[in-house]
mmCIF file of C-alpha atoms and ligand atoms in Angstrom:
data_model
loop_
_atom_site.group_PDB
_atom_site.id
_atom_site.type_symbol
_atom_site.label_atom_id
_atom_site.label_comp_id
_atom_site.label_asym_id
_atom_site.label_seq_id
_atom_site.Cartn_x
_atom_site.Cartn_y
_atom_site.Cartn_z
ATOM 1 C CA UNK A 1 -128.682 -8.035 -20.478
ATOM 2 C CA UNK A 2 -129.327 -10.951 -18.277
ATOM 3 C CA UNK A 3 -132.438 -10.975 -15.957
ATOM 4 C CA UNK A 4 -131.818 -12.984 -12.258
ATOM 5 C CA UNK A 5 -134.785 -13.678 -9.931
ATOM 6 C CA UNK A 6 -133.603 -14.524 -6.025
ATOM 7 C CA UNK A 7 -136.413 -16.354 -4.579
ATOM 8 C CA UNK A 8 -138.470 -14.013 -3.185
ATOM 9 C CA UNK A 9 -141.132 -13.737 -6.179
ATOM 10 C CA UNK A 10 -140.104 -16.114 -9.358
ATOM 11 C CA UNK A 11 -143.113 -15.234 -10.878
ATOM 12 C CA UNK A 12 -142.778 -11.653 -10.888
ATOM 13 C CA UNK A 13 -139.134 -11.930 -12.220
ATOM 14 C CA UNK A 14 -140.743 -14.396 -15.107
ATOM 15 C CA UNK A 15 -143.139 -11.951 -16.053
ATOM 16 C CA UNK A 16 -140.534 -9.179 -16.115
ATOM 17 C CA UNK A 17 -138.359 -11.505 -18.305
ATOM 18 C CA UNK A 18 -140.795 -12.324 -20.465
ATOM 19 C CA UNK A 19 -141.635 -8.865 -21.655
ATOM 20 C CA UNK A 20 -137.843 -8.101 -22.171
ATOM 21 C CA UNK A 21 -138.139 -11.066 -24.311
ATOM 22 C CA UNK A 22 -135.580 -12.830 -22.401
ATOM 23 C CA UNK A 23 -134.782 -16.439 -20.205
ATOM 24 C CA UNK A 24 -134.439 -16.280 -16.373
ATOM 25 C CA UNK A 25 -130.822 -16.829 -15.935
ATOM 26 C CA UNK A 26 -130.122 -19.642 -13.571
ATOM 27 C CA UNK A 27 -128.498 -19.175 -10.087
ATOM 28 C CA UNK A 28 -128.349 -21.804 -7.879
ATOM 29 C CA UNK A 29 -129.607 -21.124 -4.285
ATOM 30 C CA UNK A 30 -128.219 -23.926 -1.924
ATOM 31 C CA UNK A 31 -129.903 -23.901 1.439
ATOM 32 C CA UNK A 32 -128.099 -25.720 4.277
ATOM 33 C CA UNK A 33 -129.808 -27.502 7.235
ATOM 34 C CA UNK A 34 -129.197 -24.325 9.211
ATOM 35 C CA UNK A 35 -131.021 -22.421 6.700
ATOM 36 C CA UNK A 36 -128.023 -20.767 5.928
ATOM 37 C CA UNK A 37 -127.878 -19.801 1.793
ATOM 38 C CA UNK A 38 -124.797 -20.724 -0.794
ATOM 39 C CA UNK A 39 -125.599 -18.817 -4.258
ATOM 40 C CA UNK A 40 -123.935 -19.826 -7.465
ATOM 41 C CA UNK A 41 -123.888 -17.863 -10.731
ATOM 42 C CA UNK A 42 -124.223 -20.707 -13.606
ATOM 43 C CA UNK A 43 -123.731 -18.901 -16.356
ATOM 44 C CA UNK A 44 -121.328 -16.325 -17.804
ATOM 45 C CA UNK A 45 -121.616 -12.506 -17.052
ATOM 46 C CA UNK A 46 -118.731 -10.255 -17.876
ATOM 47 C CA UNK A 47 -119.377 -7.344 -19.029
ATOM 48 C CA UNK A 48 -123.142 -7.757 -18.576
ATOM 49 C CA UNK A 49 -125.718 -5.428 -17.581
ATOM 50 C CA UNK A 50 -127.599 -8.085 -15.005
ATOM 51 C CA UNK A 51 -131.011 -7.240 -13.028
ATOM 52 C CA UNK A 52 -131.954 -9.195 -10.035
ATOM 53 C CA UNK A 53 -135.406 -9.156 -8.855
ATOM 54 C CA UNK A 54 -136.258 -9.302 -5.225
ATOM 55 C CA UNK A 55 -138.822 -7.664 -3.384
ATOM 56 C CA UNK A 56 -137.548 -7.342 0.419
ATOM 57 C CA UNK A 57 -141.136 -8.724 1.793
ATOM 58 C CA UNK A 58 -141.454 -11.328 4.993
ATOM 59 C CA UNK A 59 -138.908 -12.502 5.884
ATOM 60 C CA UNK A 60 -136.536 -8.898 4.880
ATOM 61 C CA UNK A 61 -134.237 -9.823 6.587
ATOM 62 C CA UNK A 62 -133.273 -13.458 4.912
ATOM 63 C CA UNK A 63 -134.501 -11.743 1.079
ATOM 64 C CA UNK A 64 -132.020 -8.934 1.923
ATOM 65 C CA UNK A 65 -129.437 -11.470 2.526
ATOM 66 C CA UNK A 66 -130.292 -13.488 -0.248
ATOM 67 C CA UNK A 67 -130.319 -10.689 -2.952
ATOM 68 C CA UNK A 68 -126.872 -9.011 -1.393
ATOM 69 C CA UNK A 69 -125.033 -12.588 -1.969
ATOM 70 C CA UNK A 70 -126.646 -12.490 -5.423
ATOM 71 C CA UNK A 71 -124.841 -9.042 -6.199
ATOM 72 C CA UNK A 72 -122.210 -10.407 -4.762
ATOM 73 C CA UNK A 73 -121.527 -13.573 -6.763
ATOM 74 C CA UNK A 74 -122.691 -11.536 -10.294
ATOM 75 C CA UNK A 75 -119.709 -8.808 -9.197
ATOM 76 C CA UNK A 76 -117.276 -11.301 -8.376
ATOM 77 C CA UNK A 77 -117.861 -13.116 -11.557
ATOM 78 C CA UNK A 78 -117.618 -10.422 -13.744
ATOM 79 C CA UNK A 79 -120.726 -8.700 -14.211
ATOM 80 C CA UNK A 80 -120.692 -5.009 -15.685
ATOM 81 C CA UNK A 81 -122.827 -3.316 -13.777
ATOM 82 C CA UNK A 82 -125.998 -4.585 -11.536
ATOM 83 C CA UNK A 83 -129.655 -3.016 -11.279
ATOM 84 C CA UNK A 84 -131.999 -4.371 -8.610
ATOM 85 C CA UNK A 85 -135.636 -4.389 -8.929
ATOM 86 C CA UNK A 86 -136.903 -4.613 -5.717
ATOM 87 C CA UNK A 87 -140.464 -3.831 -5.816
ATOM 88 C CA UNK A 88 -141.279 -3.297 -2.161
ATOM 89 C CA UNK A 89 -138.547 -2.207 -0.267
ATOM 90 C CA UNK A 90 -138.520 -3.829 3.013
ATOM 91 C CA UNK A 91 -137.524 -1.935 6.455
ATOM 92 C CA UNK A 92 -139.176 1.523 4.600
ATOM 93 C CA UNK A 93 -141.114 2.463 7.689
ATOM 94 C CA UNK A 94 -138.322 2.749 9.622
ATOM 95 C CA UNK A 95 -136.790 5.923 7.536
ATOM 96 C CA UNK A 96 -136.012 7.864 11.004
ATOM 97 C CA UNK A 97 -135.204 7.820 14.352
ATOM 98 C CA UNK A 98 -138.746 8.088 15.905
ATOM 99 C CA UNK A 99 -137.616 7.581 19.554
ATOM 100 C CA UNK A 100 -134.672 8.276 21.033
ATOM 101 C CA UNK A 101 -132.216 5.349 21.034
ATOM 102 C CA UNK A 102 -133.967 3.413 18.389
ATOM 103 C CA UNK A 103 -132.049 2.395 15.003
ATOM 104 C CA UNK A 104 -132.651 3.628 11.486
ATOM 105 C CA UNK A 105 -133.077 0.529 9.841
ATOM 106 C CA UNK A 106 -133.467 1.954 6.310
ATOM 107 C CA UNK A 107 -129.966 3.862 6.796
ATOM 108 C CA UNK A 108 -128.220 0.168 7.271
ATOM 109 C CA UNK A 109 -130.228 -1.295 4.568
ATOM 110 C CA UNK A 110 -129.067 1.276 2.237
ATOM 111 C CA UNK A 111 -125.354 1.109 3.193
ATOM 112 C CA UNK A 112 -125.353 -2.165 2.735
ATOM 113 C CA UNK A 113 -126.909 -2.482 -0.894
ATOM 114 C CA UNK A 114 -124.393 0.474 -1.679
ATOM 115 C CA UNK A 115 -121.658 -1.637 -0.361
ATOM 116 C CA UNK A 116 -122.505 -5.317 -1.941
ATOM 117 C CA UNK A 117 -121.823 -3.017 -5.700
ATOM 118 C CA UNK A 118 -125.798 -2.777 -6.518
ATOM 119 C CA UNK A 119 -125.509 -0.247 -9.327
ATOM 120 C CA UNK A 120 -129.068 1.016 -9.461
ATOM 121 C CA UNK A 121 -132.383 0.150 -7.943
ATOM 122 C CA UNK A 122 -135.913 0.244 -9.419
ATOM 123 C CA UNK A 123 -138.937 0.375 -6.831
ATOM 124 C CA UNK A 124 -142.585 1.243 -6.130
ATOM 125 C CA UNK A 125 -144.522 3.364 -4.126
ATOM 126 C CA UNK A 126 -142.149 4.128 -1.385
ATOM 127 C CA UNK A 127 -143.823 4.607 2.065
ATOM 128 C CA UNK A 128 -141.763 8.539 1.941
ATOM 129 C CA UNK A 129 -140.974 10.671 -1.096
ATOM 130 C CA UNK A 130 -138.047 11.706 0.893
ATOM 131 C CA UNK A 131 -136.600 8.018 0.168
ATOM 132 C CA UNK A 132 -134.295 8.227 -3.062
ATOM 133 C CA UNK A 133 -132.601 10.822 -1.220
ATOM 134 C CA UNK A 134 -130.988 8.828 1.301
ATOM 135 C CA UNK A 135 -129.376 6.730 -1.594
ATOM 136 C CA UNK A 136 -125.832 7.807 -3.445
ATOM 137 C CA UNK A 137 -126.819 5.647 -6.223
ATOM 138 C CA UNK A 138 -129.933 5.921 -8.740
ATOM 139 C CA UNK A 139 -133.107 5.184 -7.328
ATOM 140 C CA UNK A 140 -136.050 4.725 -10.256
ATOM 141 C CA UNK A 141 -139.192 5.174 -8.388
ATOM 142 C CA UNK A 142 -142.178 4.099 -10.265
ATOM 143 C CA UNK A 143 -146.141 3.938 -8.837
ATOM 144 C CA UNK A 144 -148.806 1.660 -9.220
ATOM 145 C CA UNK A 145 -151.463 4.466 -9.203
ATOM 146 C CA UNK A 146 -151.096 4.398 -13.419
ATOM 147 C CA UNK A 147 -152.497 0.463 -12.907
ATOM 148 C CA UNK A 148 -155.296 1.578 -10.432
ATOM 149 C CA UNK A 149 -156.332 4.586 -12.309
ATOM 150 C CA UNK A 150 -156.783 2.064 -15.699
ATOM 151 C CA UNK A 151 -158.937 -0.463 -13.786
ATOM 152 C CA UNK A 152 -160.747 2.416 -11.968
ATOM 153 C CA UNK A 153 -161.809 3.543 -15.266
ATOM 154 C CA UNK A 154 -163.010 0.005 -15.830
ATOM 155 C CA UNK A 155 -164.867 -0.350 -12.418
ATOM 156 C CA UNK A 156 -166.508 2.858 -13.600
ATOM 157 C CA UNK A 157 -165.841 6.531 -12.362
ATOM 158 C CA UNK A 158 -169.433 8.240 -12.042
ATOM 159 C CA UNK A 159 -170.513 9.276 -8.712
ATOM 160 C CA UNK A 160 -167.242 8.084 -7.513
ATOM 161 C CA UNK A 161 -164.373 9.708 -4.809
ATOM 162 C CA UNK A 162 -160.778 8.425 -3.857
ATOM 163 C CA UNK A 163 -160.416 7.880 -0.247
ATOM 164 C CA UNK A 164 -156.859 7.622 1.514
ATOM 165 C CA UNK A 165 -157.149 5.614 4.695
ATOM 166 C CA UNK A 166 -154.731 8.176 7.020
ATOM 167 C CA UNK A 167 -153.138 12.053 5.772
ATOM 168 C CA UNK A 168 -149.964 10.622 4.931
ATOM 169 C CA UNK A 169 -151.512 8.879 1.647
ATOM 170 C CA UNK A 170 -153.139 12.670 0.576
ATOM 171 C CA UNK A 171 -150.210 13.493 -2.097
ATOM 172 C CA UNK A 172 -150.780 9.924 -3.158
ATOM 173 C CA UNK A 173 -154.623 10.292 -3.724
ATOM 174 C CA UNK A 174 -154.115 13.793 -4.791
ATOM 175 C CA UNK A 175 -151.629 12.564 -7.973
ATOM 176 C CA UNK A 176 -154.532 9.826 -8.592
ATOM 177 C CA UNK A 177 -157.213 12.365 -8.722
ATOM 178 C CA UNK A 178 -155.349 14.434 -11.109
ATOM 179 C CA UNK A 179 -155.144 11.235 -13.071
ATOM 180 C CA UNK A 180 -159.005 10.497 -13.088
ATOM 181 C CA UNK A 181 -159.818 14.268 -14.189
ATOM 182 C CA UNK A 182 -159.792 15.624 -11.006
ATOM 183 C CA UNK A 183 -161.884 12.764 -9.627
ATOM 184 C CA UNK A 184 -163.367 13.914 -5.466
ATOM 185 C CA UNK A 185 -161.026 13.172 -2.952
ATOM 186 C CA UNK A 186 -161.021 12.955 1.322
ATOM 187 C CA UNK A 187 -158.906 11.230 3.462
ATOM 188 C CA UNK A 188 -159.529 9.329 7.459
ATOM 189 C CA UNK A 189 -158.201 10.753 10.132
ATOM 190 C CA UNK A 190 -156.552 7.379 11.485
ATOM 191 C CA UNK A 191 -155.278 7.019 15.004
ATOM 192 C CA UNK A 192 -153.478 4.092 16.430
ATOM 193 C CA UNK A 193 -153.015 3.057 19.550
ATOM 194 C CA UNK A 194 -149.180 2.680 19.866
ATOM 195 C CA UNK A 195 -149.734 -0.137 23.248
ATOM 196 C CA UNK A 196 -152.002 -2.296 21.502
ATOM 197 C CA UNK A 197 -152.218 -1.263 17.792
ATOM 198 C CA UNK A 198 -156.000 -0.700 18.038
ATOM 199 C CA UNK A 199 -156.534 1.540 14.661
ATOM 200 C CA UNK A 200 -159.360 3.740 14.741
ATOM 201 C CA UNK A 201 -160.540 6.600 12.641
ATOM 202 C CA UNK A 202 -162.946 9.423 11.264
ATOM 203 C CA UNK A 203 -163.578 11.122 8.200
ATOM 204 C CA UNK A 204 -161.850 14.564 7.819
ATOM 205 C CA UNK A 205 -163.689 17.397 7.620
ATOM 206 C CA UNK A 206 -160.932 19.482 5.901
ATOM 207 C CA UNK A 207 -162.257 17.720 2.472
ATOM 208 C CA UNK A 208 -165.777 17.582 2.953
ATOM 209 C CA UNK A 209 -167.452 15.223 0.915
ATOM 210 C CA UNK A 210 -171.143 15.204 -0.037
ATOM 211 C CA UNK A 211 -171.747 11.357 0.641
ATOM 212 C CA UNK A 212 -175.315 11.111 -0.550
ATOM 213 C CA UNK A 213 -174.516 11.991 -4.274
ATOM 214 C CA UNK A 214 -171.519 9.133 -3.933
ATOM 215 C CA UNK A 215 -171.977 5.631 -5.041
ATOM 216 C CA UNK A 216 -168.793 4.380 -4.929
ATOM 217 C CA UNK A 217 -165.286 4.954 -3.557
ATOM 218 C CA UNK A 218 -162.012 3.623 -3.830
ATOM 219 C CA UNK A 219 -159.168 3.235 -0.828
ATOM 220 C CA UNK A 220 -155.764 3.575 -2.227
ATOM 221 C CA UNK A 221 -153.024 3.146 0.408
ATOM 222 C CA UNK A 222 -149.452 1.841 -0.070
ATOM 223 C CA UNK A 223 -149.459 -1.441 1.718
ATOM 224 C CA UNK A 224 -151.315 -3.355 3.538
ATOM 225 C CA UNK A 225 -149.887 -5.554 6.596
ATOM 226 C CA UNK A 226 -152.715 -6.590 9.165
ATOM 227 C CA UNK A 227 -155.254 -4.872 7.124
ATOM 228 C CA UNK A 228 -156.475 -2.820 9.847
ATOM 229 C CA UNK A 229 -156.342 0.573 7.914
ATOM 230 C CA UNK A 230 -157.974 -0.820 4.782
ATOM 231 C CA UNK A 231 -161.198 -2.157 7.213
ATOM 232 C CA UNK A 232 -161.832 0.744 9.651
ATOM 233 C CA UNK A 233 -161.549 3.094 6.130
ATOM 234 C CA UNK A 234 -164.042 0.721 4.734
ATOM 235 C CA UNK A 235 -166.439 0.926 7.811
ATOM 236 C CA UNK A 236 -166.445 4.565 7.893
ATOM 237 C CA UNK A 237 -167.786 4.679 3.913
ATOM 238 C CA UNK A 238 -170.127 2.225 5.207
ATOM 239 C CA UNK A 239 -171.500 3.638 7.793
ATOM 240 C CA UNK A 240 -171.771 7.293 5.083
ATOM 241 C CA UNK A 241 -174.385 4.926 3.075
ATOM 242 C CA UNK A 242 -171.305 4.162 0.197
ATOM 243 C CA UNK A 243 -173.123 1.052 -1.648
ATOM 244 C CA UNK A 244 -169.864 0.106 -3.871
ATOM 245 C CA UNK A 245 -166.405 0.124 -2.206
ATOM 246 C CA UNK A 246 -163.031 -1.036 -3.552
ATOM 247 C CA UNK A 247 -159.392 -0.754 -2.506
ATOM 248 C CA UNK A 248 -156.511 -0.674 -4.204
ATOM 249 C CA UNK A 249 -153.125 -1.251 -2.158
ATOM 250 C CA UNK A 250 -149.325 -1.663 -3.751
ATOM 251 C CA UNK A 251 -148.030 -3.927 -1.541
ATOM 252 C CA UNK A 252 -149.099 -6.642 -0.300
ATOM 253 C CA UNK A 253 -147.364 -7.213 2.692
ATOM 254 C CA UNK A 254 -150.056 -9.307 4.567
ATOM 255 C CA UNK A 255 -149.045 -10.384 7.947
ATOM 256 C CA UNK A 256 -151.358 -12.185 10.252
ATOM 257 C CA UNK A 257 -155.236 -12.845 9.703
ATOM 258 C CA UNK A 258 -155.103 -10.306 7.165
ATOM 259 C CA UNK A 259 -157.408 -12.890 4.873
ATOM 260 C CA UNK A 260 -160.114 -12.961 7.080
ATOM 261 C CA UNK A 261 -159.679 -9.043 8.108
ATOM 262 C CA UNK A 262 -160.487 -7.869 4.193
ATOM 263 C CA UNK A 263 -162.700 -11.029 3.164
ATOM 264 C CA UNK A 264 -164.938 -9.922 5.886
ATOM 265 C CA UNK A 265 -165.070 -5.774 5.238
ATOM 266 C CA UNK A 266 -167.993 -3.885 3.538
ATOM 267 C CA UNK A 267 -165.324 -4.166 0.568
ATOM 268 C CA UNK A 268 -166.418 -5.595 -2.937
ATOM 269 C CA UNK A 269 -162.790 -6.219 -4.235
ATOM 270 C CA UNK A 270 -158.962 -5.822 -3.259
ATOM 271 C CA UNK A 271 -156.757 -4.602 -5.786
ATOM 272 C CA UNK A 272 -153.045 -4.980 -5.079
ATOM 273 C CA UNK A 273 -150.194 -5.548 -7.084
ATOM 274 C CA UNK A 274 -147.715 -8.438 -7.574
ATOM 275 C CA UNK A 275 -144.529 -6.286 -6.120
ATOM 276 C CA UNK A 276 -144.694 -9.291 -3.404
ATOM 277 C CA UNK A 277 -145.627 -12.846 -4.020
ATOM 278 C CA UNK A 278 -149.055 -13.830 -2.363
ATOM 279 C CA UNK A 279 -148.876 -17.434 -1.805
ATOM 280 C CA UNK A 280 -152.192 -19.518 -2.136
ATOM 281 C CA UNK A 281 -152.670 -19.738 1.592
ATOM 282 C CA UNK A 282 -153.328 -15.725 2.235
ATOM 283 C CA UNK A 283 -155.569 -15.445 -1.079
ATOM 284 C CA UNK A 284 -158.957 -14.700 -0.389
ATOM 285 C CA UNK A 285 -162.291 -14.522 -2.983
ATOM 286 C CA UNK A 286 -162.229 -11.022 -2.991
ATOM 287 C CA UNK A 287 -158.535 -10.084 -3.817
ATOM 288 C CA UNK A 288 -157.292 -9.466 -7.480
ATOM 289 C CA UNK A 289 -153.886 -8.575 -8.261
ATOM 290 C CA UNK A 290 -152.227 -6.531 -10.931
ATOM 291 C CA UNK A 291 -149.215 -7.417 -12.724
ATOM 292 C CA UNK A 292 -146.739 -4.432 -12.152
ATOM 293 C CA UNK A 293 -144.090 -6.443 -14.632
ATOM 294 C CA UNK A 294 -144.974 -4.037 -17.797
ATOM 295 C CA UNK A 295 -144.398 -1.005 -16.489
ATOM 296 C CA UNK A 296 -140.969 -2.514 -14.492
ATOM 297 C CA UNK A 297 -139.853 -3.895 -18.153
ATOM 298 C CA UNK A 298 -140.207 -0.730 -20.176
ATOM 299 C CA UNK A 299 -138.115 1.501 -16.999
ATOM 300 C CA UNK A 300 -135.526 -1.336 -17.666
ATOM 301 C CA UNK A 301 -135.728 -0.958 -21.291
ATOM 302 C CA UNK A 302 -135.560 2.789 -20.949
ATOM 303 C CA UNK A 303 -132.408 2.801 -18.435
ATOM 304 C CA UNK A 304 -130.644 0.234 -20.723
HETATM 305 C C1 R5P B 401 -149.187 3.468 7.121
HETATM 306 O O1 R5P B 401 -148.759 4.599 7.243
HETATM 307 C C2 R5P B 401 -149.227 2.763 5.817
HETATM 308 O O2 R5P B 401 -149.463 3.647 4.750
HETATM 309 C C3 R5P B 401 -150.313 1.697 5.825
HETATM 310 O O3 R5P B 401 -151.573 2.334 5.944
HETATM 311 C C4 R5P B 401 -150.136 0.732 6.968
HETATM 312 O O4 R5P B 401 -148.812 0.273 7.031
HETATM 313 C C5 R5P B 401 -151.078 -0.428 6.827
HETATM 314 O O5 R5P B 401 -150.942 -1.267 7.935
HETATM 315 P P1 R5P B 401 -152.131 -2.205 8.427
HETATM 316 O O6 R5P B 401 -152.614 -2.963 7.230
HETATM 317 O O7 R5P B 401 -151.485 -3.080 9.452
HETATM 318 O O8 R5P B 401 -153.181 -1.335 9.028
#
């Protein structure tokens, strides 16, 4: 087995490597003055079974391209068969044709990483369960909420209830409350404003929660891009009297001001995961992230 990183997020496919107790393979990534990308495979593969790591974050569109001429080069010289791990799979929102006339981005995404040979692909928290379905190949699809429920235990569970920012995270929240013995769950009602993006939102009363006996409570969501969802969530906890909140996001996708969005929330700390890179620039004091590398190593070791 030989483990290739693209250059989306080397130290994700380190850490990955490392528990397999293997070396990155090199690949050289040439980029021309146009910004244009030549890939070379340096060392031999035939026969191999070869993962490539490479989340799809900002910019998709130039990671996609980058990890399909990976796949490429790997097939051409040789390589057995090729699993990618791409830990947040970029263009996911876009499973459907929401208006008429618009494109479904995921479909084209798929076809092509069907066509460029990728053999397999291992991901997280997927915005849709529906998801592996579109594929013809094997989709693994593994979940952080293992990682947050651990460190949730650690933050401490008493008086505590899971909160999911809008009702399409409920089955997501629901799985983590099993997890935390049935831990007290409730969801926002979250509307946005499809002309500006305003996000705005209530508690629901379909899971009424008795806020007085909570101390603490803990967003979960699947990514986080402006960080909108993540603040109004943690102003409506606020405003309940919550003394202790905490999120805990997959992805981070962060676009924008997104730093000064969370840093400035009610929130005590921002769990997210290392499924994309978060360079130095968009860290903030109160963000922590969680390696998901183990628990991508053992699936590998387990598919092998
Ligand atoms: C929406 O359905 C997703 O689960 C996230 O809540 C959303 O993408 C987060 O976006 P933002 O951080 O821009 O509010």
């Amino acid at each position: 087995m030989k483990v290739f990183s693209g250059s989306s997020n080397k130290p994700l496919a380190e850490k990955i490597a490392k528990e397999l107790g293997v070396d990155l393979s090199p690949l050289e990534i040439h980029v021309f003055p146009d910004g244009e990308k030549r890939v070379r495979v340096l060392e031999k593969v035939v026969n191999q079974h070869c993962i490539v790591v490479q989340p799809a974050a900002t910019p998709s569109d130039a990671n996609y391209m980058e990890l399909f001429f990976i796949v490429d080069a790997l097939k051409r010289s040789g390589a057995l068969m090729v699993t990618a791990v791409i830990p947040y799979l970029g263009y996911q929102r876009q499973d459907h044709v929401f208006r008429e006339g618009e494109a479904r981005s995921l479909g084209v995404i798929i076809q092509t990483i069907e066509a460029v040979g990728i053999d397999r692909i291992i991901t997280f928290d997927l915005h849709t369960i529906k998801i592996p379905e579109l594929f013809r190949i094997p989709v693994t699809h593994l979940s952080a909420l293992p990682i947050f429920a651990k460190k949730i235990k650690e933050v401490g569970e008493m008086d505590a209830v899971l909160v999911s920012p809008d009702m399409g995270g409920v089955r997501r929240i629901k799985i983590l409350s099993e997890m935390l013995g049935d831990m007290d769950y409730t969801a926002v009602r979250k509307e946005r404003d499809l002309a500006t993006g305003a996000i705005s939102g209530v508690l629901t009363h379909e899971m009424p929660i008795n806020f007085r006996e909570k101390k603490k409570a803990f967003i979960v969501d699947d990514m986080i891009s402006t960080g909108g969802t993540i603040a109004q969530a943690a102003d409506q906890l606020y405003k309940k009297g919550v003394e202790e909140i905490y999120c805990f996001v997959t992805h981070p996708v962060f676009s924008g001001d997104v730093k000064d969005t969370l840093q400035n929330t009610p929130l005590q700390r921002v769990f997210v995961t290392d499924s994309i890179f978060v360079p130095q620039e968009k860290r903030f004091e109160k963000l922590e992230i969680l390696s998901i590398a183990p628990s991508t190593a053992k699936t590998i070791r387990d598919i092998m």
